[in-house]
mmCIF file of C-alpha atoms in Angstrom:
data_model
loop_
_atom_site.group_PDB
_atom_site.id
_atom_site.type_symbol
_atom_site.label_atom_id
_atom_site.label_comp_id
_atom_site.label_asym_id
_atom_site.label_seq_id
_atom_site.Cartn_x
_atom_site.Cartn_y
_atom_site.Cartn_z
ATOM 1 C CA ASP A 1120 11.540 2.444 -19.645
ATOM 2 C CA GLU A 1121 9.390 3.576 -22.099
ATOM 3 C CA GLU A 1122 7.507 6.316 -19.945
ATOM 4 C CA TYR A 1123 10.934 7.509 -18.576
ATOM 5 C CA ASP A 1124 12.298 7.818 -22.260
ATOM 6 C CA GLU A 1125 9.375 10.006 -23.412
ATOM 7 C CA LEU A 1126 9.382 12.092 -20.169
ATOM 8 C CA LYS A 1127 13.173 12.883 -21.064
ATOM 9 C CA LYS A 1128 12.303 13.347 -24.793
ATOM 10 C CA TRP A 1129 9.320 16.035 -23.902
ATOM 11 C CA THR A 1130 10.874 17.535 -20.592
ATOM 12 C CA LYS A 1131 13.324 20.005 -20.451
ATOM 13 C CA GLU A 1132 16.203 19.262 -18.016
ATOM 14 C CA LYS A 1133 15.329 21.817 -15.210
ATOM 15 C CA ASP A 1134 11.781 20.179 -15.187
ATOM 16 C CA MET A 1135 12.753 16.736 -14.576
ATOM 17 C CA ASP A 1136 12.734 17.447 -10.780
ATOM 18 C CA LYS A 1137 9.376 18.278 -10.570
ATOM 19 C CA ASN A 1138 6.865 15.558 -9.862
ATOM 20 C CA HIS A 1139 6.399 12.875 -12.476
ATOM 21 C CA LEU A 1140 5.623 9.948 -10.422
ATOM 22 C CA SER A 1141 2.672 8.215 -12.497
ATOM 23 C CA TYR A 1142 0.420 5.543 -11.128
ATOM 24 C CA THR A 1143 2.128 2.967 -13.344
ATOM 25 C CA ALA A 1144 5.421 4.006 -12.290
ATOM 26 C CA LEU A 1145 4.562 3.595 -8.489
ATOM 27 C CA HIS A 1146 2.774 0.455 -9.403
ATOM 28 C CA TYR A 1147 5.632 -0.902 -10.927
ATOM 29 C CA LEU A 1148 8.001 0.134 -7.662
ATOM 30 C CA TYR A 1149 5.448 -1.236 -5.538
ATOM 31 C CA THR A 1150 5.627 -4.707 -7.553
ATOM 32 C CA ARG A 1151 9.313 -4.571 -8.097
ATOM 33 C CA SER A 1152 9.247 -4.632 -4.057
ATOM 34 C CA PHE A 1153 8.520 -8.362 -4.123
ATOM 35 C CA PHE A 1154 11.395 -9.186 -6.224
ATOM 36 C CA ARG A 1155 14.140 -7.762 -4.727
ATOM 37 C CA ASP A 1156 16.520 -10.902 -5.474
ATOM 38 C CA ILE A 1157 16.240 -10.343 -9.044
ATOM 39 C CA GLU A 1158 18.809 -7.606 -9.997
ATOM 40 C CA ILE A 1159 17.319 -4.527 -12.017
ATOM 41 C CA PRO A 1160 18.388 -4.854 -15.693
ATOM 42 C CA ASN A 1161 21.101 -2.064 -16.626
ATOM 43 C CA ARG A 1162 18.921 -0.365 -19.519
ATOM 44 C CA SER A 1163 16.351 0.170 -16.624
ATOM 45 C CA LYS A 1164 18.705 1.170 -14.036
ATOM 46 C CA GLU A 1165 18.196 4.830 -14.727
ATOM 47 C CA ALA A 1166 14.328 4.931 -14.916
ATOM 48 C CA PHE A 1167 14.075 2.483 -11.721
ATOM 49 C CA ASP A 1168 16.410 5.073 -9.977
ATOM 50 C CA TYR A 1169 14.643 8.131 -11.075
ATOM 51 C CA TYR A 1170 10.907 6.986 -10.006
ATOM 52 C CA LYS A 1171 12.309 5.409 -6.763
ATOM 53 C CA GLY A 1172 13.651 8.933 -5.943
ATOM 54 C CA GLN A 1173 10.361 10.414 -7.068
ATOM 55 C CA ALA A 1174 8.335 8.274 -4.851
ATOM 56 C CA GLU A 1175 10.735 9.491 -1.962
ATOM 57 C CA LYS A 1176 10.382 12.870 -2.609
ATOM 58 C CA TYR A 1177 6.737 13.482 -3.858
ATOM 59 C CA TRP A 1178 4.679 11.248 -1.326
ATOM 60 C CA LEU A 1179 2.889 13.760 0.237
ATOM 61 C CA GLU A 1180 1.192 14.733 -3.073
ATOM 62 C CA SER A 1181 -0.428 11.046 -3.029
ATOM 63 C CA ASN A 1182 -3.779 9.726 -1.779
ATOM 64 C CA LEU A 1183 -3.820 7.501 1.193
ATOM 65 C CA TYR A 1184 -3.607 4.293 -1.081
ATOM 66 C CA LEU A 1185 -0.786 5.486 -3.071
ATOM 67 C CA LYS A 1186 1.296 6.710 0.317
ATOM 68 C CA GLY A 1187 0.659 3.096 1.631
ATOM 69 C CA MET A 1188 2.044 1.877 -1.597
ATOM 70 C CA GLN A 1189 4.752 4.229 -1.480
ATOM 71 C CA ALA A 1190 5.801 3.358 2.244
ATOM 72 C CA LEU A 1191 6.038 -0.271 1.360
ATOM 73 C CA ALA A 1192 7.981 0.258 -1.947
ATOM 74 C CA ILE A 1193 10.550 2.485 -0.159
ATOM 75 C CA HIS A 1194 11.068 0.364 2.971
ATOM 76 C CA ARG A 1195 11.520 -2.574 0.488
ATOM 77 C CA LEU A 1196 13.817 -1.116 -2.090
ATOM 78 C CA ASN A 1197 15.876 1.406 0.389
ATOM 79 C CA PRO A 1198 15.918 -0.006 3.583
ATOM 80 C CA SER A 1199 18.588 2.822 4.915
ATOM 81 C CA SER A 1200 15.532 5.389 4.041
ATOM 82 C CA ASN A 1201 13.844 7.107 6.905
ATOM 83 C CA VAL A 1202 10.696 8.112 4.390
ATOM 84 C CA PRO A 1203 8.809 4.922 5.095
ATOM 85 C CA GLU A 1204 8.647 5.801 8.982
ATOM 86 C CA THR A 1205 7.883 9.476 7.880
ATOM 87 C CA ILE A 1206 5.086 8.117 5.868
ATOM 88 C CA VAL A 1207 3.859 6.307 8.693
ATOM 89 C CA THR A 1208 3.993 8.616 11.203
ATOM 90 C CA SER A 1209 2.162 11.080 8.783
ATOM 91 C CA LEU A 1210 -0.695 8.357 8.412
ATOM 92 C CA ARG A 1211 -1.018 8.200 12.063
ATOM 93 C CA ASP A 1212 -1.212 11.883 12.815
ATOM 94 C CA ASN A 1213 -4.180 11.993 10.345
ATOM 95 C CA ALA A 1214 -6.231 9.166 11.374
ATOM 96 C CA LEU A 1215 -9.244 9.177 13.424
ATOM 97 C CA GLN A 1216 -9.360 6.548 16.416
ATOM 98 C CA SER A 1217 -12.130 5.481 18.574
ATOM 99 C CA GLU A 1218 -12.912 2.555 20.915
ATOM 100 C CA GLN A 1219 -15.953 1.093 18.944
ATOM 101 C CA MET A 1220 -14.818 1.918 15.430
ATOM 102 C CA GLY A 1221 -10.729 1.467 15.794
ATOM 103 C CA MET A 1222 -8.474 3.298 13.439
ATOM 104 C CA TYR A 1223 -9.107 4.666 10.193
ATOM 105 C CA TRP A 1224 -9.179 7.563 7.892
ATOM 106 C CA LYS A 1225 -11.676 10.365 7.070
ATOM 107 C CA GLU A 1226 -10.669 10.739 3.535
ATOM 108 C CA ASN A 1227 -10.617 6.691 3.036
ATOM 109 C CA GLN A 1228 -14.038 6.888 0.941
ATOM 110 C CA PRO A 1229 -15.376 4.845 -1.874
ATOM 111 C CA GLY A 1230 -14.975 6.854 -5.292
ATOM 112 C CA TYR A 1231 -14.715 6.110 -8.909
ATOM 113 C CA TYR A 1232 -11.184 5.266 -9.281
ATOM 114 C CA TRP A 1233 -9.540 1.941 -8.558
ATOM 115 C CA TYR A 1234 -7.513 3.809 -5.482
ATOM 116 C CA ASN A 1235 -10.807 4.741 -3.962
ATOM 117 C CA SER A 1236 -11.772 1.441 -2.206
ATOM 118 C CA PRO A 1237 -12.028 1.748 1.553
ATOM 119 C CA ILE A 1238 -11.611 -1.864 2.150
ATOM 120 C CA GLU A 1239 -8.601 -2.377 -0.089
ATOM 121 C CA THR A 1240 -6.830 0.781 1.258
ATOM 122 C CA GLN A 1241 -7.580 -0.341 5.000
ATOM 123 C CA ALA A 1242 -5.908 -3.829 4.116
ATOM 124 C CA LEU A 1243 -2.842 -2.080 2.491
ATOM 125 C CA MET A 1244 -2.624 0.158 5.840
ATOM 126 C CA ILE A 1245 -2.386 -2.920 7.808
ATOM 127 C CA GLU A 1246 0.084 -4.213 5.628
ATOM 128 C CA VAL A 1247 2.258 -0.938 6.082
ATOM 129 C CA PHE A 1248 1.818 -0.455 9.600
ATOM 130 C CA ASN A 1249 2.969 -4.405 10.290
ATOM 131 C CA GLU A 1250 5.960 -4.157 7.821
ATOM 132 C CA VAL A 1251 7.177 -0.851 8.179
ATOM 133 C CA VAL A 1252 7.151 0.004 11.970
ATOM 134 C CA LYS A 1253 5.999 -3.403 13.339
ATOM 135 C CA ASP A 1254 3.144 -1.921 15.670
ATOM 136 C CA LYS A 1255 1.044 -4.437 16.508
ATOM 137 C CA ASN A 1256 -1.314 -2.419 18.737
ATOM 138 C CA THR A 1257 -2.307 -0.195 15.414
ATOM 139 C CA VAL A 1258 -2.517 -3.106 13.620
ATOM 140 C CA GLU A 1259 -5.200 -4.335 15.668
ATOM 141 C CA GLU A 1260 -6.917 -1.118 15.458
ATOM 142 C CA LEU A 1261 -6.910 -1.206 12.052
ATOM 143 C CA ARG A 1262 -8.563 -4.601 11.842
ATOM 144 C CA VAL A 1263 -11.316 -3.429 14.193
ATOM 145 C CA TRP A 1264 -12.412 -0.985 11.456
ATOM 146 C CA LEU A 1265 -12.117 -3.587 8.918
ATOM 147 C CA LEU A 1266 -14.357 -6.118 10.823
ATOM 148 C CA LYS A 1267 -16.643 -3.236 11.637
ATOM 149 C CA GLU A 1268 -17.099 -2.400 7.897
ATOM 150 C CA LYS A 1269 -18.128 -6.106 7.285
ATOM 151 C CA GLN A 1270 -20.507 -6.093 9.879
ATOM 152 C CA THR A 1271 -22.265 -3.052 8.136
ATOM 153 C CA GLN A 1272 -21.653 -3.262 4.575
ATOM 154 C CA LEU A 1273 -20.567 -5.947 1.988
ATOM 155 C CA TRP A 1274 -16.853 -5.927 1.003
ATOM 156 C CA SER A 1275 -17.278 -4.692 -2.414
ATOM 157 C CA ASN A 1276 -15.796 -7.263 -4.368
ATOM 158 C CA SER A 1277 -13.645 -10.318 -4.712
ATOM 159 C CA LYS A 1278 -10.467 -8.485 -4.378
ATOM 160 C CA ALA A 1279 -11.687 -6.283 -1.747
ATOM 161 C CA THR A 1280 -12.679 -9.744 0.182
ATOM 162 C CA ALA A 1281 -9.438 -11.156 -0.752
ATOM 163 C CA LEU A 1282 -7.273 -8.301 0.512
ATOM 164 C CA ALA A 1283 -9.325 -7.932 3.729
ATOM 165 C CA CYS A 1284 -8.971 -11.686 4.499
ATOM 166 C CA TYR A 1285 -5.227 -11.294 3.754
ATOM 167 C CA ALA A 1286 -4.554 -8.358 6.251
ATOM 168 C CA LEU A 1287 -6.957 -9.993 9.110
ATOM 169 C CA LEU A 1288 -4.543 -13.027 8.780
ATOM 170 C CA LEU A 1289 -1.303 -11.241 8.193
ATOM 171 C CA ASP A 1290 1.017 -12.291 11.271
ATOM 172 C CA ASN A 1291 -2.322 -13.225 13.176
ATOM 173 C CA VAL A 1292 -1.784 -16.620 14.434
ATOM 174 C CA LYS A 1293 -4.398 -16.490 16.926
ATOM 175 C CA GLY A 1294 -6.956 -15.778 14.368
ATOM 176 C CA LEU A 1295 -6.176 -18.823 12.533
ATOM 177 C CA THR A 1296 -6.471 -21.468 15.750
ATOM 178 C CA ASN A 1297 -9.763 -21.233 16.980
ATOM 179 C CA GLY A 1298 -8.632 -21.316 20.649
ATOM 180 C CA GLY A 1299 -6.564 -24.832 19.683
ATOM 181 C CA GLN A 1300 -9.313 -26.805 18.455
ATOM 182 C CA ASN A 1301 -9.035 -28.478 14.780
ATOM 183 C CA LEU A 1302 -10.961 -26.802 12.055
ATOM 184 C CA THR A 1303 -12.648 -28.119 9.554
ATOM 185 C CA ILE A 1304 -13.618 -26.673 5.923
ATOM 186 C CA LYS A 1305 -16.338 -27.600 3.861
ATOM 187 C CA VAL A 1306 -16.889 -26.574 0.269
ATOM 188 C CA GLY A 1307 -20.703 -27.658 -0.117
ATOM 189 C CA LYS A 1308 -20.731 -31.300 1.653
ATOM 190 C CA ASN A 1309 -17.153 -32.305 0.897
ATOM 191 C CA GLU A 1310 -14.335 -31.771 3.251
ATOM 192 C CA VAL A 1311 -11.378 -30.217 1.924
#
């Protein structure tokens, strides 16, 4: 609300249609998409609708990670929109694919900013392809890259590791079963 109020205060009416989608607003939409059963307060409805419209309109200007967040948020918040499928088509068109490495993106490189984490980005892409278009084959190809990265490098931090584990196990019952055998988990010498 505060960001939107400041935007309205300092932006001319004719310029309100330009891209004003901030990382904060996009994160809010993504986070809010997990709580669809909670109604948007009346005082926030105008700001919410504005930024949701911005996310649908300006997704092409986002980086890979943010496109994934936008696809998921729009898919959950506006099920009648065709924008999430368009984003996925664009992601697929710009991806690289090989038998050995699976499916990945050349621009998914480590960097200084929080949205430049290849492991976290790949995990988010797995969630996007799984939820938005339910493409199990592509999800498996995306998982191949994630596992190959683990073979050759460290997953950079605990957040990346947690997201990678989530992505690998997401709708992947076979990955949990160990061929029908019972699994035992030990922490130190204690079985849990």
